[in-house]
PDB file of C-alpha atoms in Angstrom:
ATOM      1  CA  UNK A 206      -0.016  -0.050  -0.051  1.00  0.00           C
ATOM      2  CA  UNK A 207       1.295   3.427  -0.781  1.00  0.00           C
ATOM      3  CA  UNK A 208       1.470   6.291   1.601  1.00  0.00           C
ATOM      4  CA  UNK A 209      -0.288   9.343   0.822  1.00  0.00           C
ATOM      5  CA  UNK A 210       2.024  12.426   0.428  1.00  0.00           C
ATOM      6  CA  UNK A 211       2.432  14.547   3.085  1.00  0.00           C
ATOM      7  CA  UNK A 212       2.184  18.058   2.106  1.00  0.00           C
ATOM      8  CA  UNK A 213       1.811  21.491   3.842  1.00  0.00           C
ATOM      9  CA  UNK A 214      -1.683  21.821   5.586  1.00  0.00           C
ATOM     10  CA  UNK A 215      -2.278  24.685   2.935  1.00  0.00           C
ATOM     11  CA  UNK A 216      -1.407  22.579  -0.444  1.00  0.00           C
ATOM     12  CA  UNK A 217      -4.156  19.775   0.690  1.00  0.00           C
ATOM     13  CA  UNK A 218      -6.880  22.447   0.377  1.00  0.00           C
ATOM     14  CA  UNK A 219      -8.006  22.254  -3.127  1.00  0.00           C
ATOM     15  CA  UNK A 220      -6.555  20.359  -6.513  1.00  0.00           C
ATOM     16  CA  UNK A 221      -5.185  24.184  -7.329  1.00  0.00           C
ATOM     17  CA  UNK A 222      -2.845  24.212  -4.401  1.00  0.00           C
ATOM     18  CA  UNK A 223      -1.320  20.720  -4.171  1.00  0.00           C
ATOM     19  CA  UNK A 224      -0.563  21.303  -8.345  1.00  0.00           C
ATOM     20  CA  UNK A 225       0.909  24.612  -7.024  1.00  0.00           C
ATOM     21  CA  UNK A 226       2.839  23.727  -3.806  1.00  0.00           C
ATOM     22  CA  UNK A 227       4.023  20.532  -5.728  1.00  0.00           C
ATOM     23  CA  UNK A 228       5.091  22.361  -8.830  1.00  0.00           C
ATOM     24  CA  UNK A 229       5.980  25.747  -8.263  1.00  0.00           C
ATOM     25  CA  UNK A 230       5.805  26.594  -3.990  1.00  0.00           C
ATOM     26  CA  UNK A 231       9.773  27.425  -3.068  1.00  0.00           C
ATOM     27  CA  UNK A 232      11.411  26.210  -6.306  1.00  0.00           C
ATOM     28  CA  UNK A 233      13.847  28.523  -7.169  1.00  0.00           C
ATOM     29  CA  UNK A 234      12.976  30.659  -9.623  1.00  0.00           C
ATOM     30  CA  UNK A 235      15.813  32.943 -11.756  1.00  0.00           C
ATOM     31  CA  UNK A 236      14.831  35.569 -14.615  1.00  0.00           C
ATOM     32  CA  UNK A 237      14.043  38.848 -14.432  1.00  0.00           C
ATOM     33  CA  UNK A 238      10.412  38.170 -15.952  1.00  0.00           C
ATOM     34  CA  UNK A 239       9.502  35.461 -14.079  1.00  0.00           C
ATOM     35  CA  UNK A 240      10.466  37.396 -10.930  1.00  0.00           C
ATOM     36  CA  UNK A 241       8.810  40.594 -11.835  1.00  0.00           C
ATOM     37  CA  UNK A 242       5.503  38.364 -12.493  1.00  0.00           C
ATOM     38  CA  UNK A 243       5.549  36.734  -9.216  1.00  0.00           C
ATOM     39  CA  UNK A 244       6.580  39.921  -7.754  1.00  0.00           C
ATOM     40  CA  UNK A 245       3.097  41.668  -9.428  1.00  0.00           C
ATOM     41  CA  UNK A 246       1.076  38.578  -8.415  1.00  0.00           C
ATOM     42  CA  UNK A 247       2.085  38.536  -4.777  1.00  0.00           C
ATOM     43  CA  UNK A 248       1.569  42.914  -4.850  1.00  0.00           C
ATOM     44  CA  UNK A 249      -2.218  41.621  -6.181  1.00  0.00           C
ATOM     45  CA  UNK A 250      -2.479  38.584  -3.701  1.00  0.00           C
ATOM     46  CA  UNK A 251      -2.347  41.373  -0.728  1.00  0.00           C
ATOM     47  CA  UNK A 252      -5.672  41.740   0.914  1.00  0.00           C
ATOM     48  CA  UNK A 253      -6.542  38.149  -0.841  1.00  0.00           C
ATOM     49  CA  UNK A 254      -6.685  34.482  -0.858  1.00  0.00           C
ATOM     50  CA  UNK A 255      -3.559  33.517  -2.941  1.00  0.00           C
ATOM     51  CA  UNK A 256      -6.180  30.690  -4.619  1.00  0.00           C
ATOM     52  CA  UNK A 257      -8.010  33.957  -6.051  1.00  0.00           C
ATOM     53  CA  UNK A 258      -5.046  35.026  -7.994  1.00  0.00           C
ATOM     54  CA  UNK A 259      -3.846  31.255  -8.967  1.00  0.00           C
ATOM     55  CA  UNK A 260      -7.077  30.917 -10.985  1.00  0.00           C
ATOM     56  CA  UNK A 261      -6.772  34.138 -12.553  1.00  0.00           C
ATOM     57  CA  UNK A 262      -3.120  33.497 -13.241  1.00  0.00           C
ATOM     58  CA  UNK A 263      -3.417  33.064 -17.255  1.00  0.00           C
ATOM     59  CA  UNK A 264      -5.690  36.349 -17.486  1.00  0.00           C
ATOM     60  CA  UNK A 265      -2.905  38.375 -15.580  1.00  0.00           C
ATOM     61  CA  UNK A 266      -0.317  37.077 -18.016  1.00  0.00           C
ATOM     62  CA  UNK A 267      -2.254  37.958 -20.987  1.00  0.00           C
ATOM     63  CA  UNK A 268      -3.289  41.507 -19.372  1.00  0.00           C
ATOM     64  CA  UNK A 269       0.343  42.478 -18.514  1.00  0.00           C
ATOM     65  CA  UNK A 270       1.752  41.207 -22.233  1.00  0.00           C
ATOM     66  CA  UNK A 271       3.339  37.909 -20.102  1.00  0.00           C
ATOM     67  CA  UNK A 272       4.697  40.623 -17.446  1.00  0.00           C
ATOM     68  CA  UNK A 273       7.762  41.534 -19.751  1.00  0.00           C
ATOM     69  CA  UNK A 274       9.061  44.480 -17.959  1.00  0.00           C
ATOM     70  CA  UNK A 275       9.694  46.701 -20.802  1.00  0.00           C
ATOM     71  CA  UNK A 276       6.533  46.325 -22.452  1.00  0.00           C
ATOM     72  CA  UNK A 277       4.466  47.173 -18.950  1.00  0.00           C
ATOM     73  CA  UNK A 278       6.738  50.089 -18.464  1.00  0.00           C
ATOM     74  CA  UNK A 279       5.276  51.735 -21.376  1.00  0.00           C
ATOM     75  CA  UNK A 280       1.478  51.154 -20.564  1.00  0.00           C
ATOM     76  CA  UNK A 281      -0.144  54.648 -20.842  1.00  0.00           C
ATOM     77  CA  UNK A 282      -3.691  55.866 -19.919  1.00  0.00           C
ATOM     78  CA  UNK A 283      -5.603  53.811 -22.298  1.00  0.00           C
ATOM     79  CA  UNK A 284      -3.712  50.729 -20.890  1.00  0.00           C
ATOM     80  CA  UNK A 285      -4.906  51.214 -17.391  1.00  0.00           C
ATOM     81  CA  UNK A 286      -8.326  51.661 -18.474  1.00  0.00           C
ATOM     82  CA  UNK A 287      -8.437  48.440 -20.221  1.00  0.00           C
ATOM     83  CA  UNK A 288      -7.067  46.838 -17.401  1.00  0.00           C
ATOM     84  CA  UNK A 289      -9.390  48.000 -14.689  1.00  0.00           C
ATOM     85  CA  UNK A 290     -11.907  46.861 -17.032  1.00  0.00           C
ATOM     86  CA  UNK A 291     -10.669  43.813 -16.787  1.00  0.00           C
ATOM     87  CA  UNK A 292     -12.762  41.188 -15.407  1.00  0.00           C
ATOM     88  CA  UNK A 293     -10.614  38.602 -15.910  1.00  0.00           C
ATOM     89  CA  UNK A 294      -8.178  40.395 -12.772  1.00  0.00           C
ATOM     90  CA  UNK A 295      -8.286  42.155 -10.185  1.00  0.00           C
ATOM     91  CA  UNK A 296      -9.907  45.304 -11.117  1.00  0.00           C
ATOM     92  CA  UNK A 297      -8.129  47.262  -8.078  1.00  0.00           C
ATOM     93  CA  UNK A 298      -6.394  50.990  -9.093  1.00  0.00           C
ATOM     94  CA  UNK A 299      -3.994  50.992  -6.703  1.00  0.00           C
ATOM     95  CA  UNK A 300      -2.214  47.458  -7.500  1.00  0.00           C
ATOM     96  CA  UNK A 301      -2.567  48.357 -11.411  1.00  0.00           C
ATOM     97  CA  UNK A 302      -0.889  51.323 -10.794  1.00  0.00           C
ATOM     98  CA  UNK A 303       2.094  49.876  -8.748  1.00  0.00           C
ATOM     99  CA  UNK A 304       2.352  47.189 -11.555  1.00  0.00           C
ATOM    100  CA  UNK A 305       3.046  49.612 -14.065  1.00  0.00           C
ATOM    101  CA  UNK A 306       5.040  51.903 -11.578  1.00  0.00           C
ATOM    102  CA  UNK A 307       7.232  48.261 -10.725  1.00  0.00           C
ATOM    103  CA  UNK A 308       7.433  48.218 -14.058  1.00  0.00           C
ATOM    104  CA  UNK A 309       9.037  51.268 -14.534  1.00  0.00           C
ATOM    105  CA  UNK A 310      11.522  51.119 -11.552  1.00  0.00           C
ATOM    106  CA  UNK A 311      12.618  47.667 -13.118  1.00  0.00           C
ATOM    107  CA  UNK A 312      13.732  49.668 -16.208  1.00  0.00           C
ATOM    108  CA  UNK A 313      15.802  52.305 -13.676  1.00  0.00           C
ATOM    109  CA  UNK A 314      17.637  49.290 -11.933  1.00  0.00           C
ATOM    110  CA  UNK A 315      21.315  49.745 -12.501  1.00  0.00           C
ATOM    111  CA  UNK A 316      21.082  45.877 -11.601  1.00  0.00           C
ATOM    112  CA  UNK A 317      19.106  42.975 -12.947  1.00  0.00           C
ATOM    113  CA  UNK A 318      16.014  42.425 -10.932  1.00  0.00           C
ATOM    114  CA  UNK A 319      16.971  38.996 -10.579  1.00  0.00           C
ATOM    115  CA  UNK A 320      20.435  40.032  -8.841  1.00  0.00           C
ATOM    116  CA  UNK A 321      19.213  42.092  -6.647  1.00  0.00           C
ATOM    117  CA  UNK A 322      16.157  40.137  -5.171  1.00  0.00           C
ATOM    118  CA  UNK A 323      17.928  36.679  -5.142  1.00  0.00           C
ATOM    119  CA  UNK A 324      20.575  39.280  -2.695  1.00  0.00           C
ATOM    120  CA  UNK A 325      18.254  39.340   0.247  1.00  0.00           C
ATOM    121  CA  UNK A 326      18.201  35.206   0.014  1.00  0.00           C
ATOM    122  CA  UNK A 327      18.909  34.276   3.746  1.00  0.00           C
ATOM    123  CA  UNK A 328      22.352  32.207   3.515  1.00  0.00           C
ATOM    124  CA  UNK A 329      20.951  29.793   5.989  1.00  0.00           C
ATOM    125  CA  UNK A 330      17.383  29.399   7.137  1.00  0.00           C
ATOM    126  CA  UNK A 331      15.355  27.048   9.306  1.00  0.00           C
ATOM    127  CA  UNK A 332      12.843  25.013   7.599  1.00  0.00           C
ATOM    128  CA  UNK A 333       9.545  25.174  10.320  1.00  0.00           C
ATOM    129  CA  UNK A 334       8.533  22.529  11.729  1.00  0.00           C
ATOM    130  CA  UNK A 335       4.801  23.389  11.521  1.00  0.00           C
ATOM    131  CA  UNK A 336       2.763  25.829  10.102  1.00  0.00           C
ATOM    132  CA  UNK A 337       2.538  27.959  13.016  1.00  0.00           C
ATOM    133  CA  UNK A 338       6.503  28.321  12.697  1.00  0.00           C
ATOM    134  CA  UNK A 339       6.102  30.134   9.483  1.00  0.00           C
ATOM    135  CA  UNK A 340       6.932  33.547   9.198  1.00  0.00           C
ATOM    136  CA  UNK A 341       4.965  36.261   7.898  1.00  0.00           C
ATOM    137  CA  UNK A 342       8.223  38.696   7.637  1.00  0.00           C
ATOM    138  CA  UNK A 343      11.705  38.668   8.916  1.00  0.00           C
ATOM    139  CA  UNK A 344      15.177  40.896   8.950  1.00  0.00           C
ATOM    140  CA  UNK A 345      15.632  40.037   4.883  1.00  0.00           C
ATOM    141  CA  UNK A 346      11.989  40.797   3.549  1.00  0.00           C
ATOM    142  CA  UNK A 347      12.215  44.147   5.991  1.00  0.00           C
ATOM    143  CA  UNK A 348      15.534  44.898   4.191  1.00  0.00           C
ATOM    144  CA  UNK A 349      13.999  43.565   0.771  1.00  0.00           C
ATOM    145  CA  UNK A 350      10.938  45.565   1.154  1.00  0.00           C
ATOM    146  CA  UNK A 351      13.127  48.934   2.151  1.00  0.00           C
ATOM    147  CA  UNK A 352      15.607  49.077  -0.420  1.00  0.00           C
ATOM    148  CA  UNK A 353      12.802  48.029  -3.213  1.00  0.00           C
ATOM    149  CA  UNK A 354      10.919  51.631  -1.855  1.00  0.00           C
ATOM    150  CA  UNK A 355      14.034  53.229  -2.297  1.00  0.00           C
ATOM    151  CA  UNK A 356      14.634  52.232  -5.596  1.00  0.00           C
ATOM    152  CA  UNK A 357      10.706  53.717  -6.416  1.00  0.00           C
ATOM    153  CA  UNK A 358       8.922  50.260  -6.403  1.00  0.00           C
ATOM    154  CA  UNK A 359       5.493  50.447  -4.538  1.00  0.00           C
ATOM    155  CA  UNK A 360       2.713  47.904  -2.819  1.00  0.00           C
ATOM    156  CA  UNK A 361       5.596  45.469  -1.567  1.00  0.00           C
ATOM    157  CA  UNK A 362       5.933  45.525   1.905  1.00  0.00           C
ATOM    158  CA  UNK A 363       7.753  42.750   3.973  1.00  0.00           C
ATOM    159  CA  UNK A 364       5.051  40.851   3.963  1.00  0.00           C
ATOM    160  CA  UNK A 365       4.803  40.631   0.623  1.00  0.00           C
ATOM    161  CA  UNK A 366       8.484  40.526   0.425  1.00  0.00           C
ATOM    162  CA  UNK A 367       8.349  37.310   2.410  1.00  0.00           C
ATOM    163  CA  UNK A 368       5.482  35.793   0.678  1.00  0.00           C
ATOM    164  CA  UNK A 369       7.848  36.573  -2.943  1.00  0.00           C
ATOM    165  CA  UNK A 370      10.770  34.707  -0.837  1.00  0.00           C
ATOM    166  CA  UNK A 371       8.665  31.675   0.153  1.00  0.00           C
ATOM    167  CA  UNK A 372       7.110  31.485  -3.372  1.00  0.00           C
ATOM    168  CA  UNK A 373      10.338  31.553  -5.684  1.00  0.00           C
ATOM    169  CA  UNK A 374      12.597  29.259  -3.330  1.00  0.00           C
ATOM    170  CA  UNK A 375      14.549  31.899  -1.317  1.00  0.00           C
ATOM    171  CA  UNK A 376      14.022  30.749   1.369  1.00  0.00           C
ATOM    172  CA  UNK A 377      12.338  26.702   2.193  1.00  0.00           C
ATOM    173  CA  UNK A 378       9.192  27.197   4.058  1.00  0.00           C
ATOM    174  CA  UNK A 379       7.724  23.985   3.472  1.00  0.00           C
ATOM    175  CA  UNK A 380       7.013  21.954   6.838  1.00  0.00           C
ATOM    176  CA  UNK A 381       9.794  19.403   7.783  1.00  0.00           C
ATOM    177  CA  UNK A 382       6.939  16.588   6.965  1.00  0.00           C
ATOM    178  CA  UNK A 383       6.122  17.717   3.393  1.00  0.00           C
ATOM    179  CA  UNK A 384       7.403  15.734   0.967  1.00  0.00           C
ATOM    180  CA  UNK A 385       9.080  18.734  -1.243  1.00  0.00           C
ATOM    181  CA  UNK A 386      10.720  20.130   2.355  1.00  0.00           C
ATOM    182  CA  UNK A 387      14.188  20.576   0.741  1.00  0.00           C
ATOM    183  CA  UNK A 388      17.672  20.720   2.825  1.00  0.00           C
ATOM    184  CA  UNK A 389      17.716  23.774   4.250  1.00  0.00           C
ATOM    185  CA  UNK A 390      20.189  26.632   2.024  1.00  0.00           C
TER     186      UNK A 390
END
């Protein structure tokens, strides 16, 4: 008899979450476009359930030209109006404005976004024993948020930055019993 997979508790709540948990969350991610997408989606998630964003992700990708920062940085008033009318995404004025502004901030960087974000990954990170041991913010996510703000990024506080770090494998927050848990960095 095969033993059932043990996942982080949230990863067992819906089939969408199980797939995301098993194949993406916590997997090391690199590339400016890929990281810009995740950064934007984490910002859109703020105040909402991640499942809402996950289920609209393809619509977001279409609406924001695949999250290519150079393209989104050129968005103007007509694009903003189009996005605000798009029922396939989260139509939040502040979040749409932030996504466009953040694309412009990426364009102004003097280092690749990948290098900037990964510079905040902790050298060592203790994998949590249980879900209750997973922090909402860390000194590294506070430092990331502060630096991003200094560089003109908006809607990316320490909690959102930590969620980004978790989602992109900068930290391994799969609980100890989870089959996806990998050795600490």
